[in-house]
Amino acid sequence: MRRYLFFFGLILFTIFTWTDCSNSYSDGKYLYEIHCQSCHMPDGIGLKGLIPPLAGSDYLKKNYDKLPCVILLGIEGEIVVNGKTYNQPMAGIPELETMDIALLINYINHQWGNDGKYTDFREVEANLQKCE
Amino acid sequence: MRTILFFSLTLLILSNCTEKKTLKILNRGEEVNGKMVYEKIRDFSFTNQDSIEVTNKTFGGKIYVSNNFFTTCPSICPTTSLHMGRIYDRFLNDDRVGMISHSIDVRTDSVPVLKTYANGLEIEAPKWNLVTGNEEEILAIAYDYFSNALKDETAPGGFDHDDLFVLIDKNRHIRSIAHGTDPKDVNRFMKDMEFLLKSEYSETK
């Protein structure tokens, strides 16, 4: 009996640690689904020539410091992503807290094959000071 | 013996399934002099992204898909546009199929704005018409398509509308509906379109 309990516990433990590991950006995922997914799509591919992709996007790397401001305040005017020009205004998400923005950036930077930098609260806060 | 029984049973079930598939007219119907008469899409006249008038005649002899959107819609529209785009790609070379998306924000979405949006979506009229027109008429015709389109300042972008795709047959009757934000539902909807094409054009093809 004790042996069964032990194995049962072991299995439960494995499952819990496993799900924990594979979802290390799960908070950001939740925010992405609420705020970003309907335009940038669940797989981050964007929408043709209207909405730029996040998956494999060079813009994320080139404008790393600007990302917090873009997410918080939105963006207008032409931008070039992976050589393609986009010109559809994006609304900001003013209700986001600094920590939320950090979680979102970390999620996006580590999804769909992206291998961007890992940001944190302090860095996002510093970058938010530079918003225009 | 057993296998034969099994096969005939399966065949029976399969043939039953294929025969059963029908697309009923979804509009409200009434029996008049022993014949069913259904409500249908009213007369309309709107303007598309190329400044060309789009009316019921544009879709004469065709089946068509209708939905509502607006170019600055921050919530569901990009997703519905993505899936309308799938329908566009699938039926691009089939002249028996038309598409119409009504912009419910007629003040913002002028013809040039619609043209820019169409270019961004990489789509063209006359296959897919992004239309604008009289605001009251656009909001009113949504009712005929079983859809909601209302001005609502509390909604994202200032308008409240749903994600419905509606399939209209040659006689202006609604034959299928899908949620345009649900990829699987849209897959089913496209199958309904294929089925309707087969049944509507069976006499000519």
GROMACS .gro file of C-alpha atoms in nm:
model
  337
    1MET     CA    1   0.000   0.000   0.000
    2ARG     CA    2   0.274   0.241   0.100
    3ARG     CA    3   0.459   0.159  -0.215
    4TYR     CA    4   0.157   0.247  -0.430
    5LEU     CA    5   0.114   0.573  -0.247
    6PHE     CA    6   0.479   0.651  -0.309
    7PHE     CA    7   0.449   0.590  -0.683
    8PHE     CA    8   0.127   0.783  -0.701
    9GLY     CA    9   0.294   1.076  -0.526
   10LEU     CA   10   0.592   1.052  -0.759
   11ILE     CA   11   0.368   1.068  -1.065
   12LEU     CA   12   0.178   1.367  -0.929
   13PHE     CA   13   0.507   1.540  -0.847
   14THR     CA   14   0.639   1.481  -1.200
   15ILE     CA   15   0.322   1.616  -1.358
   16PHE     CA   16   0.326   1.929  -1.146
   17THR     CA   17   0.691   2.009  -1.199
   18TRP     CA   18   0.655   1.934  -1.568
   19THR     CA   19   0.365   2.173  -1.628
   20ASP     CA   20   0.547   2.430  -1.419
   21CYS     CA   21   0.858   2.411  -1.638
   22SER     CA   22   0.681   2.423  -1.975
   23ASN     CA   23   0.475   2.728  -1.873
   24SER     CA   24   0.743   2.953  -1.736
   25TYR     CA   25   0.587   3.244  -1.930
   26SER     CA   26   0.228   3.152  -1.854
   27ASP     CA   27   0.139   3.486  -1.697
   28GLY     CA   28   0.249   3.661  -2.012
   29LYS     CA   29   0.050   3.414  -2.220
   30TYR     CA   30  -0.266   3.508  -2.034
   31LEU     CA   31  -0.203   3.878  -2.100
   32TYR     CA   32  -0.120   3.808  -2.463
   33GLU     CA   33  -0.448   3.625  -2.512
   34ILE     CA   34  -0.650   3.910  -2.366
   35HIS     CA   35  -0.473   4.208  -2.520
   36CYS     CA   36  -0.277   4.106  -2.830
   37GLN     CA   37  -0.400   3.784  -2.980
   38SER     CA   38  -0.704   3.911  -3.170
   39CYS     CA   39  -0.479   4.123  -3.392
   40HIS     CA   40  -0.139   3.950  -3.387
   41MET     CA   41  -0.310   3.607  -3.392
   42PRO     CA   42  -0.255   3.307  -3.161
   43ASP     CA   43   0.057   3.201  -3.353
   44GLY     CA   44   0.198   3.555  -3.380
   45ILE     CA   45   0.178   3.569  -3.761
   46GLY     CA   46  -0.013   3.899  -3.780
   47LEU     CA   47  -0.250   3.972  -4.068
   48LYS     CA   48  -0.110   3.993  -4.422
   49GLY     CA   49  -0.001   4.352  -4.498
   50LEU     CA   50  -0.212   4.506  -4.220
   51ILE     CA   51  -0.075   4.378  -3.891
   52PRO     CA   52   0.293   4.288  -3.861
   53PRO     CA   53   0.403   3.948  -3.730
   54LEU     CA   54   0.559   3.899  -3.388
   55ALA     CA   55   0.686   3.553  -3.473
   56GLY     CA   56   1.036   3.586  -3.617
   57SER     CA   57   1.005   3.965  -3.618
   58ASP     CA   58   1.328   4.165  -3.659
   59TYR     CA   59   1.145   4.471  -3.523
   60LEU     CA   60   1.136   4.317  -3.174
   61LYS     CA   61   1.514   4.292  -3.167
   62LYS     CA   62   1.591   4.624  -3.334
   63ASN     CA   63   1.353   4.817  -3.110
   64TYR     CA   64   1.399   4.621  -2.790
   65ASP     CA   65   1.420   4.934  -2.569
   66LYS     CA   66   1.107   5.084  -2.725
   67LEU     CA   67   0.883   4.781  -2.668
   68PRO     CA   68   0.743   4.889  -2.328
   69CYS     CA   69   0.632   5.226  -2.471
   70VAL     CA   70   0.483   5.065  -2.781
   71ILE     CA   71   0.279   4.825  -2.569
   72LEU     CA   72   0.167   5.092  -2.320
   73LEU     CA   73   0.096   5.382  -2.557
   74GLY     CA   74   0.050   5.222  -2.899
   75ILE     CA   75   0.218   5.326  -3.221
   76GLU     CA   76   0.127   5.520  -3.534
   77GLY     CA   77   0.285   5.574  -3.872
   78GLU     CA   78   0.490   5.353  -4.100
   79ILE     CA   79   0.707   5.079  -3.958
   80VAL     CA   80   0.914   4.817  -4.138
   81VAL     CA   81   0.908   4.458  -4.014
   82ASN     CA   82   1.113   4.191  -4.190
   83GLY     CA   83   1.146   4.420  -4.492
   84LYS     CA   84   0.772   4.482  -4.526
   85THR     CA   85   0.609   4.821  -4.458
   86TYR     CA   86   0.306   4.840  -4.230
   87ASN     CA   87   0.093   5.145  -4.160
   88GLN     CA   88  -0.200   5.053  -3.939
   89PRO     CA   89  -0.217   5.234  -3.605
   90MET     CA   90  -0.193   5.009  -3.299
   91ALA     CA   91  -0.380   5.105  -2.984
   92GLY     CA   92  -0.184   5.100  -2.658
   93ILE     CA   93  -0.290   4.918  -2.343
   94PRO     CA   94  -0.278   5.198  -2.084
   95GLU     CA   95  -0.416   4.984  -1.801
   96LEU     CA   96  -0.108   4.760  -1.795
   97GLU     CA   97   0.121   4.775  -1.493
   98THR     CA   98   0.498   4.778  -1.538
   99MET     CA   99   0.522   4.414  -1.429
  100ASP     CA  100   0.253   4.312  -1.682
  101ILE     CA  101   0.455   4.472  -1.960
  102ALA     CA  102   0.764   4.279  -1.853
  103LEU     CA  103   0.567   3.953  -1.854
  104LEU     CA  104   0.425   4.027  -2.198
  105ILE     CA  105   0.763   4.109  -2.348
  106ASN     CA  106   0.915   3.794  -2.202
  107TYR     CA  107   0.630   3.586  -2.339
  108ILE     CA  108   0.652   3.734  -2.689
  109ASN     CA  109   1.031   3.717  -2.693
  110HIS     CA  110   1.025   3.344  -2.619
  111GLN     CA  111   0.737   3.223  -2.833
  112TRP     CA  112   0.709   3.092  -3.188
  113GLY     CA  113   1.083   3.035  -3.214
  114ASN     CA  114   1.171   3.388  -3.097
  115ASP     CA  115   1.490   3.404  -2.894
  116GLY     CA  116   1.487   3.759  -2.763
  117LYS     CA  117   1.630   3.896  -2.443
  118TYR     CA  118   1.484   3.838  -2.100
  119THR     CA  119   1.364   4.162  -1.944
  120ASP     CA  120   1.262   4.249  -1.589
  121PHE     CA  121   1.069   4.507  -1.389
  122ARG     CA  122   1.358   4.750  -1.352
  123GLU     CA  123   1.454   4.751  -1.717
  124VAL     CA  124   1.092   4.805  -1.827
  125GLU     CA  125   1.055   5.088  -1.576
  126ALA     CA  126   1.372   5.255  -1.705
  127ASN     CA  127   1.258   5.219  -2.066
  128LEU     CA  128   0.915   5.363  -1.983
  129GLN     CA  129   1.088   5.684  -1.869
  130LYS     CA  130   1.198   5.735  -2.230
  131CYS     CA  131   0.847   5.726  -2.383
  132GLU     CA  132   0.781   6.011  -2.624
  133MET     CA  133  -2.074  -1.375  -4.296
  134ARG     CA  134  -2.001  -1.150  -4.006
  135THR     CA  135  -1.775  -0.925  -4.209
  136ILE     CA  136  -2.034  -0.894  -4.485
  137LEU     CA  137  -2.290  -0.793  -4.229
  138PHE     CA  138  -2.047  -0.545  -4.080
  139PHE     CA  139  -1.966  -0.388  -4.417
  140SER     CA  140  -2.324  -0.360  -4.527
  141LEU     CA  141  -2.412  -0.200  -4.198
  142THR     CA  142  -2.130   0.055  -4.234
  143LEU     CA  143  -2.235   0.126  -4.593
  144LEU     CA  144  -2.591   0.173  -4.483
  145ILE     CA  145  -2.488   0.419  -4.213
  146LEU     CA  146  -2.255   0.607  -4.448
  147SER     CA  147  -2.512   0.636  -4.726
  148ASN     CA  148  -2.763   0.754  -4.474
  149CYS     CA  149  -2.528   1.024  -4.358
  150THR     CA  150  -2.454   1.160  -4.702
  151GLU     CA  151  -2.820   1.165  -4.801
  152LYS     CA  152  -2.924   1.342  -4.486
  153LYS     CA  153  -2.706   1.650  -4.541
  154THR     CA  154  -2.924   1.947  -4.627
  155LEU     CA  155  -2.894   2.318  -4.566
  156LYS     CA  156  -3.229   2.446  -4.458
  157ILE     CA  157  -3.344   2.800  -4.520
  158LEU     CA  158  -3.285   2.966  -4.186
  159ASN     CA  159  -3.510   3.266  -4.239
  160ARG     CA  160  -3.851   3.286  -4.083
  161GLY     CA  161  -4.106   3.123  -4.312
  162GLU     CA  162  -4.480   3.136  -4.347
  163GLU     CA  163  -4.717   2.915  -4.539
  164VAL     CA  164  -4.905   3.114  -4.800
  165ASN     CA  165  -5.154   2.928  -5.021
  166GLY     CA  166  -4.989   2.598  -4.939
  167LYS     CA  167  -4.640   2.726  -5.027
  168MET     CA  168  -4.365   2.826  -4.788
  169VAL     CA  169  -4.262   3.190  -4.822
  170TYR     CA  170  -3.946   3.298  -4.641
  171GLU     CA  171  -3.817   3.637  -4.535
  172LYS     CA  172  -3.516   3.742  -4.738
  173ILE     CA  173  -3.236   3.998  -4.760
  174ARG     CA  174  -3.379   4.339  -4.851
  175ASP     CA  175  -3.275   4.551  -5.152
  176PHE     CA  176  -2.949   4.732  -5.090
  177SER     CA  177  -2.704   4.962  -5.261
  178PHE     CA  178  -2.359   5.028  -5.115
  179THR     CA  179  -2.020   5.142  -5.248
  180ASN     CA  180  -1.709   4.925  -5.248
  181GLN     CA  181  -1.336   4.997  -5.217
  182ASP     CA  182  -1.313   5.075  -5.590
  183SER     CA  183  -1.604   5.326  -5.572
  184ILE     CA  184  -1.823   5.078  -5.757
  185GLU     CA  185  -2.186   5.031  -5.659
  186VAL     CA  186  -2.265   4.695  -5.500
  187THR     CA  187  -2.629   4.581  -5.502
  188ASN     CA  188  -2.824   4.258  -5.485
  189LYS     CA  189  -2.760   4.230  -5.859
  190THR     CA  190  -2.385   4.213  -5.796
  191PHE     CA  191  -2.457   3.875  -5.640
  192GLY     CA  192  -2.723   3.771  -5.893
  193GLY     CA  193  -2.693   3.400  -5.967
  194LYS     CA  194  -2.423   3.366  -5.699
  195ILE     CA  195  -2.403   3.255  -5.343
  196TYR     CA  196  -2.226   3.502  -5.116
  197VAL     CA  197  -2.080   3.549  -4.771
  198SER     CA  198  -2.158   3.857  -4.563
  199ASN     CA  199  -2.014   4.000  -4.242
  200ASN     CA  200  -1.965   4.328  -4.057
  201PHE     CA  201  -1.640   4.500  -3.959
  202PHE     CA  202  -1.466   4.837  -3.941
  203THR     CA  203  -1.106   4.917  -4.022
  204THR     CA  204  -1.013   5.059  -3.681
  205CYS     CA  205  -1.187   4.781  -3.487
  206PRO     CA  206  -0.944   4.671  -3.217
  207SER     CA  207  -1.124   4.362  -3.094
  208ILE     CA  208  -1.249   4.079  -3.317
  209CYS     CA  209  -1.213   4.222  -3.669
  210PRO     CA  210  -0.854   4.122  -3.747
  211THR     CA  211  -0.940   3.763  -3.659
  212THR     CA  212  -1.258   3.764  -3.867
  213SER     CA  213  -1.068   3.928  -4.154
  214LEU     CA  214  -0.809   3.649  -4.133
  215HIS     CA  215  -1.078   3.384  -4.167
  216MET     CA  216  -1.269   3.576  -4.436
  217GLY     CA  217  -0.930   3.576  -4.610
  218ARG     CA  218  -0.925   3.196  -4.595
  219ILE     CA  219  -1.266   3.187  -4.765
  220TYR     CA  220  -1.136   3.437  -5.022
  221ASP     CA  221  -0.832   3.223  -5.102
  222ARG     CA  222  -1.037   2.904  -5.126
  223PHE     CA  223  -1.303   3.041  -5.364
  224LEU     CA  224  -1.091   3.300  -5.547
  225ASN     CA  225  -1.134   3.136  -5.886
  226ASP     CA  226  -1.494   3.030  -5.841
  227ASP     CA  227  -1.715   3.300  -5.997
  228ARG     CA  228  -2.023   3.150  -5.838
  229VAL     CA  229  -1.908   3.287  -5.499
  230GLY     CA  230  -1.910   3.652  -5.386
  231MET     CA  231  -1.815   3.824  -5.060
  232ILE     CA  232  -1.928   4.142  -4.888
  233SER     CA  233  -1.800   4.303  -4.568
  234HIS     CA  234  -2.001   4.600  -4.442
  235SER     CA  235  -1.810   4.869  -4.259
  236ILE     CA  236  -2.034   4.983  -3.977
  237ASP     CA  237  -1.816   5.290  -3.909
  238VAL     CA  238  -1.911   5.482  -4.224
  239ARG     CA  239  -1.769   5.811  -4.096
  240THR     CA  240  -1.414   5.681  -4.066
  241ASP     CA  241  -1.422   5.422  -4.341
  242SER     CA  242  -1.439   5.624  -4.659
  243VAL     CA  243  -1.367   5.461  -4.995
  244PRO     CA  244  -0.991   5.545  -4.983
  245VAL     CA  245  -0.968   5.404  -4.628
  246LEU     CA  246  -1.138   5.084  -4.743
  247LYS     CA  247  -0.903   5.068  -5.042
  248THR     CA  248  -0.598   5.091  -4.815
  249TYR     CA  249  -0.741   4.820  -4.591
  250ALA     CA  250  -0.813   4.598  -4.893
  251ASN     CA  251  -0.455   4.647  -5.013
  252GLY     CA  252  -0.330   4.554  -4.668
  253LEU     CA  253  -0.542   4.241  -4.671
  254GLU     CA  254  -0.410   4.169  -5.022
  255ILE     CA  255  -0.761   4.121  -5.160
  256GLU     CA  256  -0.956   4.262  -5.455
  257ALA     CA  257  -1.309   4.343  -5.564
  258PRO     CA  258  -1.527   4.218  -5.727
  259LYS     CA  259  -1.455   3.895  -5.539
  260TRP     CA  260  -1.451   4.058  -5.195
  261ASN     CA  261  -1.634   4.389  -5.157
  262LEU     CA  262  -1.556   4.609  -4.858
  263VAL     CA  263  -1.853   4.844  -4.860
  264THR     CA  264  -1.964   5.171  -4.709
  265GLY     CA  265  -2.289   5.359  -4.754
  266ASN     CA  266  -2.576   5.520  -4.572
  267GLU     CA  267  -2.518   5.458  -4.202
  268GLU     CA  268  -2.879   5.374  -4.121
  269GLU     CA  269  -2.904   5.130  -4.410
  270ILE     CA  270  -2.581   4.955  -4.312
  271LEU     CA  271  -2.686   4.916  -3.950
  272ALA     CA  272  -3.039   4.812  -4.053
  273ILE     CA  273  -2.939   4.544  -4.303
  274ALA     CA  274  -2.738   4.368  -4.031
  275TYR     CA  275  -3.078   4.261  -3.897
  276ASP     CA  276  -3.150   4.074  -4.221
  277TYR     CA  277  -2.820   3.889  -4.182
  278PHE     CA  278  -2.915   3.785  -3.825
  279SER     CA  279  -2.628   4.007  -3.708
  280ASN     CA  280  -2.591   4.279  -3.450
  281ALA     CA  281  -2.446   4.615  -3.540
  282LEU     CA  282  -2.504   4.899  -3.300
  283LYS     CA  283  -2.337   5.224  -3.204
  284ASP     CA  284  -2.210   5.182  -2.852
  285GLU     CA  285  -1.964   5.422  -2.699
  286THR     CA  286  -1.868   5.174  -2.430
  287ALA     CA  287  -1.761   4.909  -2.684
  288PRO     CA  288  -1.401   4.896  -2.810
  289GLY     CA  289  -1.381   5.129  -3.112
  290GLY     CA  290  -1.728   5.276  -3.051
  291PHE     CA  291  -1.934   5.004  -3.217
  292ASP     CA  292  -2.080   4.682  -3.093
  293HIS     CA  293  -2.107   4.401  -3.344
  294ASP     CA  294  -2.071   4.025  -3.360
  295ASP     CA  295  -1.841   3.793  -3.550
  296LEU     CA  296  -2.101   3.620  -3.767
  297PHE     CA  297  -2.033   3.500  -4.120
  298VAL     CA  298  -2.358   3.447  -4.309
  299LEU     CA  299  -2.405   3.241  -4.624
  300ILE     CA  300  -2.672   3.365  -4.868
  301ASP     CA  301  -2.809   3.157  -5.155
  302LYS     CA  302  -2.919   3.269  -5.502
  303ASN     CA  303  -3.265   3.354  -5.369
  304ARG     CA  304  -3.141   3.588  -5.091
  305HIS     CA  305  -3.205   3.331  -4.821
  306ILE     CA  306  -2.969   3.250  -4.535
  307ARG     CA  307  -2.839   2.894  -4.547
  308SER     CA  308  -2.551   2.881  -4.301
  309ILE     CA  309  -2.397   3.086  -4.020
  310ALA     CA  310  -2.058   3.066  -3.851
  311HIS     CA  311  -1.864   3.244  -3.580
  312GLY     CA  312  -1.586   3.415  -3.770
  313THR     CA  313  -1.349   3.404  -3.475
  314ASP     CA  314  -1.368   3.024  -3.448
  315PRO     CA  315  -1.139   2.854  -3.704
  316LYS     CA  316  -1.319   2.518  -3.678
  317ASP     CA  317  -1.658   2.675  -3.722
  318VAL     CA  318  -1.527   2.853  -4.032
  319ASN     CA  319  -1.401   2.517  -4.168
  320ARG     CA  320  -1.751   2.377  -4.127
  321PHE     CA  321  -1.892   2.690  -4.291
  322MET     CA  322  -1.668   2.642  -4.597
  323LYS     CA  323  -1.793   2.284  -4.626
  324ASP     CA  324  -2.147   2.421  -4.619
  325MET     CA  325  -2.047   2.656  -4.901
  326GLU     CA  326  -1.919   2.364  -5.111
  327PHE     CA  327  -2.238   2.175  -5.039
  328LEU     CA  328  -2.459   2.470  -5.132
  329LEU     CA  329  -2.267   2.519  -5.455
  330LYS     CA  330  -2.324   2.157  -5.545
  331SER     CA  331  -2.694   2.164  -5.467
  332GLU     CA  332  -2.764   2.509  -5.613
  333TYR     CA  333  -2.584   2.441  -5.938
  334SER     CA  334  -2.669   2.075  -5.978
  335GLU     CA  335  -2.905   2.146  -6.267
  336THR     CA  336  -2.641   2.333  -6.469
  337LYS     CA  337  -2.336   2.125  -6.377
   0.00000   0.00000   0.00000
